mmCIF file with all atom_site columns, C-alpha atoms in Angstrom:
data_model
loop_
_atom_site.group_PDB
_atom_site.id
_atom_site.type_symbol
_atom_site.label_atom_id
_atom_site.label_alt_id
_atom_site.label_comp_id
_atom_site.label_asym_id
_atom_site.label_entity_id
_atom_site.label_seq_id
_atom_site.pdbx_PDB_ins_code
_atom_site.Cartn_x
_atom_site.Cartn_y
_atom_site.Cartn_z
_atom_site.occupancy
_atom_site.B_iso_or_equiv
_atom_site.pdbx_formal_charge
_atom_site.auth_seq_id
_atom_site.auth_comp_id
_atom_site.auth_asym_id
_atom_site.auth_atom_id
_atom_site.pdbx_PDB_model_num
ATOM 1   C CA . UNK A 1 1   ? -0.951 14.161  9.553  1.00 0.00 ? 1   UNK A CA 1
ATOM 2   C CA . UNK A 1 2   ? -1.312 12.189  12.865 1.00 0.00 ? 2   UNK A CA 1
ATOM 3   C CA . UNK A 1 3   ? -4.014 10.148  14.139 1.00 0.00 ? 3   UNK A CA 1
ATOM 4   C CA . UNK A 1 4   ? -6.261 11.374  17.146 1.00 0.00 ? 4   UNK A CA 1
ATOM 5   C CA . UNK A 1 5   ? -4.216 10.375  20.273 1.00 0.00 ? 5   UNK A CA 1
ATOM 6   C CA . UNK A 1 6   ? -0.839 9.068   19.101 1.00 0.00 ? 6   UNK A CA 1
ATOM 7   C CA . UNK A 1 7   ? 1.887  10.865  20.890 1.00 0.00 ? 7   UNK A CA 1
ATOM 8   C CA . UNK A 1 8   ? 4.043  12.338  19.008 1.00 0.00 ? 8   UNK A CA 1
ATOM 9   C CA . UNK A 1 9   ? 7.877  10.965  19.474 1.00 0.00 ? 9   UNK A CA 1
ATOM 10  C CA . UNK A 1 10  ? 11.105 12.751  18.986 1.00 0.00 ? 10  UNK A CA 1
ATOM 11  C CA . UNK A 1 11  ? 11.352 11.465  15.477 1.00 0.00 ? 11  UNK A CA 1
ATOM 12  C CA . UNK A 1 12  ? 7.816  12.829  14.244 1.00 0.00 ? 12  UNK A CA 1
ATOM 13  C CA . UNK A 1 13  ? 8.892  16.049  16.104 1.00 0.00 ? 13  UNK A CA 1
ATOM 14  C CA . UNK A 1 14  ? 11.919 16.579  14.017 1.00 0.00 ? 14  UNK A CA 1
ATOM 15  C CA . UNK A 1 15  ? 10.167 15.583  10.514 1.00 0.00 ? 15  UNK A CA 1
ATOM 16  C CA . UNK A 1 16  ? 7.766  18.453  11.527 1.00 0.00 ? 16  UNK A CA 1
ATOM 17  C CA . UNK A 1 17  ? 10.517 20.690  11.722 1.00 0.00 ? 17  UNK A CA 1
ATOM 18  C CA . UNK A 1 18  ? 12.039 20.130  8.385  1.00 0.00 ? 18  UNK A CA 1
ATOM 19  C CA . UNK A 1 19  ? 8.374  20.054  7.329  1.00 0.00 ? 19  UNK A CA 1
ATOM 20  C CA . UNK A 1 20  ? 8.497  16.615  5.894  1.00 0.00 ? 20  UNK A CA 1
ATOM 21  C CA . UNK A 1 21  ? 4.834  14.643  5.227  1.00 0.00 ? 21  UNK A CA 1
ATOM 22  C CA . UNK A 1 22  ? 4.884  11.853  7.256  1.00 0.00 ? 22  UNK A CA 1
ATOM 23  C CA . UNK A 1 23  ? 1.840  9.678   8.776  1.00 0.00 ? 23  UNK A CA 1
ATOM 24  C CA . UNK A 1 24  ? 2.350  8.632   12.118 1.00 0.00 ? 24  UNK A CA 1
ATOM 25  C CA . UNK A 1 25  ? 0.854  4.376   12.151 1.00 0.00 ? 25  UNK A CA 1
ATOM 26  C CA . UNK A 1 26  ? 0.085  2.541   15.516 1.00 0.00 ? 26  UNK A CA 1
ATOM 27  C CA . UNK A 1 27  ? -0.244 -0.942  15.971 1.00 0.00 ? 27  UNK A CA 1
ATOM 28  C CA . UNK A 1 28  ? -0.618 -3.683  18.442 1.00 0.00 ? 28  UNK A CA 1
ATOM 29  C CA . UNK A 1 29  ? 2.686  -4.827  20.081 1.00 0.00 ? 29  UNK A CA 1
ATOM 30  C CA . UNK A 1 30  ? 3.616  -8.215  21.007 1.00 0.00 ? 30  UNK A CA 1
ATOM 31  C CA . UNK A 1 31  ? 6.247  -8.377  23.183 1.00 0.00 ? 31  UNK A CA 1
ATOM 32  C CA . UNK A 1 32  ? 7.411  -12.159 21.944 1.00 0.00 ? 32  UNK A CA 1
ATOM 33  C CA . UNK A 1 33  ? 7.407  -11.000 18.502 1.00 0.00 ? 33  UNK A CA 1
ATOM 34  C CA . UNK A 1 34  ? 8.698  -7.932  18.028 1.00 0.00 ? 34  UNK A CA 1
ATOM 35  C CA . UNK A 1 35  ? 10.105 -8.791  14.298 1.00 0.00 ? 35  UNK A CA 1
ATOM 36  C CA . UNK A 1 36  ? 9.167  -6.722  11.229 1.00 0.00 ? 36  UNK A CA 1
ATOM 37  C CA . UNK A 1 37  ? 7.064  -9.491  9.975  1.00 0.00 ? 37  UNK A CA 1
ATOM 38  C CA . UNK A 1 38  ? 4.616  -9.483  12.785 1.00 0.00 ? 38  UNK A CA 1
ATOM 39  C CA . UNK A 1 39  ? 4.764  -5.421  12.501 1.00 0.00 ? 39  UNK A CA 1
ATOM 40  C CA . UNK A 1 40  ? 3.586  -5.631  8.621  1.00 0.00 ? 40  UNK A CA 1
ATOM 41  C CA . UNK A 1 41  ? 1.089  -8.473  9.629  1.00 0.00 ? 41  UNK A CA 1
ATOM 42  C CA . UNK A 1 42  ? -0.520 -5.739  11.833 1.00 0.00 ? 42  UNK A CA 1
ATOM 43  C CA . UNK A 1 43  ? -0.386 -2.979  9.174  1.00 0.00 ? 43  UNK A CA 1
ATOM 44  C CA . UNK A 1 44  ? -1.806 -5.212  6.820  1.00 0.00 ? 44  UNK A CA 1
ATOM 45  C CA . UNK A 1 45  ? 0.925  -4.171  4.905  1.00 0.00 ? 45  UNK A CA 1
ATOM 46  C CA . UNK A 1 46  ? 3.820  -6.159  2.346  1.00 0.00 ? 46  UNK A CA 1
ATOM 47  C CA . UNK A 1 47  ? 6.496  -7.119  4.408  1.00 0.00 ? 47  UNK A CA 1
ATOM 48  C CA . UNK A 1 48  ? 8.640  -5.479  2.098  1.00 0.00 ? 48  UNK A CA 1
ATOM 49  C CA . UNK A 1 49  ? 7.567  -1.935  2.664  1.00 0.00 ? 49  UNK A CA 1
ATOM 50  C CA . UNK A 1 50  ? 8.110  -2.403  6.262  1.00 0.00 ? 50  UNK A CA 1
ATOM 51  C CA . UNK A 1 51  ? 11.732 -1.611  7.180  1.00 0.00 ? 51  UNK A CA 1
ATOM 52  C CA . UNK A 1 52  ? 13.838 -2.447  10.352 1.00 0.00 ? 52  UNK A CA 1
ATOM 53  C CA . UNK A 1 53  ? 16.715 -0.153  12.174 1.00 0.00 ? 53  UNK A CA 1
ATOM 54  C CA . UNK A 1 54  ? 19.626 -1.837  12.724 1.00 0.00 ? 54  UNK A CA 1
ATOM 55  C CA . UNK A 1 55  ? 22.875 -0.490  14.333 1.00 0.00 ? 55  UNK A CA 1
ATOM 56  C CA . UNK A 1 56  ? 26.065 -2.071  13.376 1.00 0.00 ? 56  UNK A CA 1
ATOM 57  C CA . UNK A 1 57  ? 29.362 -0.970  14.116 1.00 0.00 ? 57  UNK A CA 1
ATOM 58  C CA . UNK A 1 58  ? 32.639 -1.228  11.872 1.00 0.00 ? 58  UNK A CA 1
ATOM 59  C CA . UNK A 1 59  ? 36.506 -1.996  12.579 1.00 0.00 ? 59  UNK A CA 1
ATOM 60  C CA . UNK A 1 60  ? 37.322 1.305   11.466 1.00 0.00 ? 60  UNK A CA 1
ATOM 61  C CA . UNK A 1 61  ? 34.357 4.105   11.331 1.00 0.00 ? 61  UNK A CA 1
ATOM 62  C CA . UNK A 1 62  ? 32.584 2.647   14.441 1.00 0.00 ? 62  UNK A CA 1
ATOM 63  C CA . UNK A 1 63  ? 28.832 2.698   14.151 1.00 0.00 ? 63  UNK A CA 1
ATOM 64  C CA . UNK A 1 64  ? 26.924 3.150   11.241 1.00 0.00 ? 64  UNK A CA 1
ATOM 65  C CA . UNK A 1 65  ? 22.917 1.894   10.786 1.00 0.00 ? 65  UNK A CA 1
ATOM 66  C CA . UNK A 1 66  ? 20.910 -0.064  8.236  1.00 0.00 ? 66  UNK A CA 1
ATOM 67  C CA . UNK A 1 67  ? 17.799 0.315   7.276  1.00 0.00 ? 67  UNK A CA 1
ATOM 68  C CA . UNK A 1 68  ? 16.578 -2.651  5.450  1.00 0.00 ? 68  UNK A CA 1
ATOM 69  C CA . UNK A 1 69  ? 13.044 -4.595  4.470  1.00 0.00 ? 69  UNK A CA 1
ATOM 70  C CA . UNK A 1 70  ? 11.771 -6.781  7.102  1.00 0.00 ? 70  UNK A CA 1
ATOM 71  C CA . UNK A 1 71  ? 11.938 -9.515  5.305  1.00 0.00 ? 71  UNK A CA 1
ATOM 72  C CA . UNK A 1 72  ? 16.092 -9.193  4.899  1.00 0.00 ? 72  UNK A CA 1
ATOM 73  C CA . UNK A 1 73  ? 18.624 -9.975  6.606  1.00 0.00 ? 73  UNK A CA 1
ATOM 74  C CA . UNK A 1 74  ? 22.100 -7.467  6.532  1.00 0.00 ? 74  UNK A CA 1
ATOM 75  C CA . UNK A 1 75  ? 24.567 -8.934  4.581  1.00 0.00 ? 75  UNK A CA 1
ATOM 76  C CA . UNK A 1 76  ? 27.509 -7.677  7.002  1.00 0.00 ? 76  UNK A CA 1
ATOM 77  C CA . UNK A 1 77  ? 30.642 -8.346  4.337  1.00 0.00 ? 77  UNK A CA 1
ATOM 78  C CA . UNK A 1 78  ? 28.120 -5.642  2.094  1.00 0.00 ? 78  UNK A CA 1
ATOM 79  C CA . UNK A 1 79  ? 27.670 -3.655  4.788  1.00 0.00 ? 79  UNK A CA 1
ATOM 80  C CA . UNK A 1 80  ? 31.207 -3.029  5.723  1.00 0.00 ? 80  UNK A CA 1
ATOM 81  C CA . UNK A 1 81  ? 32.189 -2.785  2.415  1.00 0.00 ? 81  UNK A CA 1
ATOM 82  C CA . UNK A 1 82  ? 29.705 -0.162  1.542  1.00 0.00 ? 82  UNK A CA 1
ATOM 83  C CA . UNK A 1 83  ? 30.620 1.937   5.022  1.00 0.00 ? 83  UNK A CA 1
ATOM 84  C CA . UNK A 1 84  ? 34.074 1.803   4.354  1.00 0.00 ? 84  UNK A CA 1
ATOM 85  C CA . UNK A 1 85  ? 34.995 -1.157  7.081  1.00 0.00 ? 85  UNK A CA 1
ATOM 86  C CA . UNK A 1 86  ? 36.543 -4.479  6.919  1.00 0.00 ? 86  UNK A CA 1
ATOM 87  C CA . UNK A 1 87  ? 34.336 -6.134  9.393  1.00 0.00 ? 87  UNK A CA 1
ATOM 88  C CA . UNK A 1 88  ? 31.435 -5.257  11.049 1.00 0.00 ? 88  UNK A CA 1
ATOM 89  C CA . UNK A 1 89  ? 29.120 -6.837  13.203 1.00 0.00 ? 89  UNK A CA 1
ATOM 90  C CA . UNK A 1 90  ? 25.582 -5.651  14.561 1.00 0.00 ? 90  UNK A CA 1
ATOM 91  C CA . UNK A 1 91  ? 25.983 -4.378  18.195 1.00 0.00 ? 91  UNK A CA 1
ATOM 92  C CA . UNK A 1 92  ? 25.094 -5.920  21.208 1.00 0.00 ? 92  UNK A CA 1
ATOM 93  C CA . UNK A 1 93  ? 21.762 -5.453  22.373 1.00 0.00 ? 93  UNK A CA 1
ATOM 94  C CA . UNK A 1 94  ? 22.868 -3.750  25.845 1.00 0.00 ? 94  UNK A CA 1
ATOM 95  C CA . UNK A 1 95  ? 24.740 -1.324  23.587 1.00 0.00 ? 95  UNK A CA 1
ATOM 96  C CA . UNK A 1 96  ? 21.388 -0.091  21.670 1.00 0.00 ? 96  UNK A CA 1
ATOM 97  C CA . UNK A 1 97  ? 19.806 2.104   24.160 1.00 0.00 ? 97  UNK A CA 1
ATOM 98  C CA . UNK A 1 98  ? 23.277 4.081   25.376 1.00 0.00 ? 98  UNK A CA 1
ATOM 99  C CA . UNK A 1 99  ? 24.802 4.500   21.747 1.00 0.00 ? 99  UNK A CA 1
ATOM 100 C CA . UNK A 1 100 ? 20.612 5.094   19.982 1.00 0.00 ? 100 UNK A CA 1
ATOM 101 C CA . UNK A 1 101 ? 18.658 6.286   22.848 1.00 0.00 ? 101 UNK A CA 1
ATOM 102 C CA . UNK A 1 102 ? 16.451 3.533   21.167 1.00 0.00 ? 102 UNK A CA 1
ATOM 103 C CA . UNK A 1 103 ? 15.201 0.290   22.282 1.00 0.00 ? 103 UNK A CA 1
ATOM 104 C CA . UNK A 1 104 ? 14.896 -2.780  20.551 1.00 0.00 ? 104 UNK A CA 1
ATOM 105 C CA . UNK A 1 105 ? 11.892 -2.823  18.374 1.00 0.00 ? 105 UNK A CA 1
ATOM 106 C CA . UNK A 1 106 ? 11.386 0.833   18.418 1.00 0.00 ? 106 UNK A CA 1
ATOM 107 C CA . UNK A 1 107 ? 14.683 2.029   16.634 1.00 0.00 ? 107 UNK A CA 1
ATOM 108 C CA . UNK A 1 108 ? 14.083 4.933   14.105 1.00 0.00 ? 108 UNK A CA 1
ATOM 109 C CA . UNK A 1 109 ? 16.702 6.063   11.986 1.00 0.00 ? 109 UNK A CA 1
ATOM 110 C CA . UNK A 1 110 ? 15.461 9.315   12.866 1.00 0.00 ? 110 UNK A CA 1
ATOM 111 C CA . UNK A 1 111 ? 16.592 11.320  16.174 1.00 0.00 ? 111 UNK A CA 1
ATOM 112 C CA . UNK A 1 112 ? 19.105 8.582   17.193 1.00 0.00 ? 112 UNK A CA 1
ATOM 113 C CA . UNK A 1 113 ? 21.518 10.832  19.812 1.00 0.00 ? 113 UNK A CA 1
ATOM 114 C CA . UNK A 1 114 ? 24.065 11.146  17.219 1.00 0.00 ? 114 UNK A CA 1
ATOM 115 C CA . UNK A 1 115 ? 23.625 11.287  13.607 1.00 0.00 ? 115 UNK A CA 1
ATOM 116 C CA . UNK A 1 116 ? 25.400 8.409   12.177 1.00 0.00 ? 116 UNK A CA 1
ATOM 117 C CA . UNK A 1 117 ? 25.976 7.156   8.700  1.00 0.00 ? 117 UNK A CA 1
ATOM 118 C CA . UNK A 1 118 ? 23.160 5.969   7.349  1.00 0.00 ? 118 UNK A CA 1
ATOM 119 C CA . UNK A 1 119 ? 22.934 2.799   4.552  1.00 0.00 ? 119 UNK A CA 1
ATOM 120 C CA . UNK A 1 120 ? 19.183 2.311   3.016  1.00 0.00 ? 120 UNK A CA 1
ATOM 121 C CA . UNK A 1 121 ? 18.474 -0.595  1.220  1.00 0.00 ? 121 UNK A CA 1
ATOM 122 C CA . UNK A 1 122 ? 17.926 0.215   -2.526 1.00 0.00 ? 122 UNK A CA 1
ATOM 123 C CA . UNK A 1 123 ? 14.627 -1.664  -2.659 1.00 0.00 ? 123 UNK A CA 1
ATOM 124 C CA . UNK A 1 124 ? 12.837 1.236   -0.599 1.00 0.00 ? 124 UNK A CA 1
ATOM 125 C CA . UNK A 1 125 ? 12.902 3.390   -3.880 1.00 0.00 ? 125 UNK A CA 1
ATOM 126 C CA . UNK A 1 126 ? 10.648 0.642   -5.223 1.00 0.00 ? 126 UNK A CA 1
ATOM 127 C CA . UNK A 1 127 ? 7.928  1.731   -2.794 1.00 0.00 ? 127 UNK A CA 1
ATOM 128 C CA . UNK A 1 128 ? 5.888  4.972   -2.864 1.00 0.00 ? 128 UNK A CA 1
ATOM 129 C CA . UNK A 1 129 ? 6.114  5.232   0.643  1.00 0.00 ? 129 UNK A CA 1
ATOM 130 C CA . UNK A 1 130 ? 8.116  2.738   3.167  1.00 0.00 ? 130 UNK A CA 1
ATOM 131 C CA . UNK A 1 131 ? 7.477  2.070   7.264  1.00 0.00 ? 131 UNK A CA 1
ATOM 132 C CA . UNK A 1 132 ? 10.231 2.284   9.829  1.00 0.00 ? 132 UNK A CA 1
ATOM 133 C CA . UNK A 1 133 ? 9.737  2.843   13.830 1.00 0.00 ? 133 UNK A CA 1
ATOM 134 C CA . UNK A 1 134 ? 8.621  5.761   15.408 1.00 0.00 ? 134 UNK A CA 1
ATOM 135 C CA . UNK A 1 135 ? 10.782 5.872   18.006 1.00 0.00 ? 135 UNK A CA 1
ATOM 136 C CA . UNK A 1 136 ? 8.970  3.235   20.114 1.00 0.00 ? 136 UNK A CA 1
ATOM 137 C CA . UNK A 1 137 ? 7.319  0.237   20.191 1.00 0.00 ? 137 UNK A CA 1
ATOM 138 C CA . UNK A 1 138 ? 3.725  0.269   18.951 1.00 0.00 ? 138 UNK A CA 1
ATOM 139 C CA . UNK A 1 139 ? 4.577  3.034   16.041 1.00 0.00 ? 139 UNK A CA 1
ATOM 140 C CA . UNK A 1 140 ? 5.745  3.183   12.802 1.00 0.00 ? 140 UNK A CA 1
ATOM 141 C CA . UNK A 1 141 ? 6.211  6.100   10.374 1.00 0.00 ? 141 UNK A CA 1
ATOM 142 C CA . UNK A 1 142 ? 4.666  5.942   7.423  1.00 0.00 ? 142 UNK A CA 1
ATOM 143 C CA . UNK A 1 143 ? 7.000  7.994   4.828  1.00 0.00 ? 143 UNK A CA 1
ATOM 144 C CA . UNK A 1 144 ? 8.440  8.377   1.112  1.00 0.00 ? 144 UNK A CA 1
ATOM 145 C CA . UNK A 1 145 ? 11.907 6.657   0.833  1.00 0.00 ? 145 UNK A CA 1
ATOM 146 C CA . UNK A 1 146 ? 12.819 9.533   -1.006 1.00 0.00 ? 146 UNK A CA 1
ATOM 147 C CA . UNK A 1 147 ? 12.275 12.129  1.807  1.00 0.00 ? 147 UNK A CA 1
ATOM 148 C CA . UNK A 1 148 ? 13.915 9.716   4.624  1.00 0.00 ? 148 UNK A CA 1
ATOM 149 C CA . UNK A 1 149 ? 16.582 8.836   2.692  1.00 0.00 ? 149 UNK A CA 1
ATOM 150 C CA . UNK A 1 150 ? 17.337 12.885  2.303  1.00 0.00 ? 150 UNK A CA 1
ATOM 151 C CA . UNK A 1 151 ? 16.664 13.793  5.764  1.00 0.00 ? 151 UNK A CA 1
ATOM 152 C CA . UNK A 1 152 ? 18.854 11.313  7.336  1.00 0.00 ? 152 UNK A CA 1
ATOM 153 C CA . UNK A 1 153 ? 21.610 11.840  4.619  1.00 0.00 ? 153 UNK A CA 1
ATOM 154 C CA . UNK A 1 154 ? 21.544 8.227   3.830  1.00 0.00 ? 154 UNK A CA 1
ATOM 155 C CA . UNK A 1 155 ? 23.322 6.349   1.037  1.00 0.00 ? 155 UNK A CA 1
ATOM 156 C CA . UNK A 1 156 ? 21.001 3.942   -0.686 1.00 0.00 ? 156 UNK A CA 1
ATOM 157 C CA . UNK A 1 157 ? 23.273 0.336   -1.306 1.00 0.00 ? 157 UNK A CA 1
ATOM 158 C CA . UNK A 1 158 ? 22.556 -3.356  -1.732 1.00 0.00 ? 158 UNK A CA 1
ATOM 159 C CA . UNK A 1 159 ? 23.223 -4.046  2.170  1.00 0.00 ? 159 UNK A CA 1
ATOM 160 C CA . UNK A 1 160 ? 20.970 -7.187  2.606  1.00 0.00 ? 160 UNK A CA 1
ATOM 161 C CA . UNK A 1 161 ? 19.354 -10.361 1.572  1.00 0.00 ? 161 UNK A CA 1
ATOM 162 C CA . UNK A 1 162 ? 16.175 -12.190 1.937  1.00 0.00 ? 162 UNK A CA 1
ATOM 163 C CA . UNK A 1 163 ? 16.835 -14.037 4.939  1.00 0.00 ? 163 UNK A CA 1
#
């Protein structure tokens, strides 16, 4: 499943619990670019199967995260529609790490300190498998939309646009 010396992070840890396939994919990280695009470029993958974590948090349910292609952007008036808001707005950076346990660039869906709602963009069922983070920078898991999107409990929705 894993390469030779990749640790293995929370995340991985609780995919091998519910016995989920999963490869675990390490990269180079640049700390001035940690956008998908230079994540996929390292892959040598289509941007489009590599898939950013982002945390948002709504006038009325409070936080919520999407999961979208790297090359999108969230369309928040979807997003808050789809997660039963009015408004919502991604959250502050400073916020990431307290309310995830994540940090920026190496936010997985997966083994965030709380489970919360979960939106998946509905291009990932395109793909026969999709990348999101690890649980840190420098690692991505390598995984079938259709296995993340039951583990997490997600609800797959048109939440973005090509940005």
């Amino acid at each position: 499943m894993a390469h030779g010396k990749v640790e293995k992070t929370n995340a991985a840890r609780l995919l091998d619990r519910a016995k989920i396939n999963y490869e675990l994919v390490p990269y180079e990280v640049d700390e001035e670019h940690l956008a998908a695009t230079h994540v996929a470029e390292q892959l040598g993958e289509e941007i489009a199967t590599v898939f950013k974590t982002l945390v948002l948090k709504g006038d009325r349910t409070g936080y919520f995260v999407c999961v979208v292609p790297g090359n999108h952007e969230v369309d928040l008036k979807a997003a808050a529609r789809v997660s039963g808001n009015k408004k919502a707005d991604l959250i502050p950076m400073k916020e990431l790490l307290p309310v995830t346990g994540y940090i920026r660039g190496g936010c997985s869906p997966v083994g965030m300190k709380k489970r919360f709602p979960t939106y998946i963009h509905s291009s990932a069922g395109e793909h026969p498998f999709i990348y999101i983070s690890a649980g840190v920078r420098g690692l991505q898991l390598k995984i079938a939309p259709a296995e993340l999107i039951a583990f997490v409990g997600a609800t797959v929705a048109e939440i973005s646009r090509e940005g």
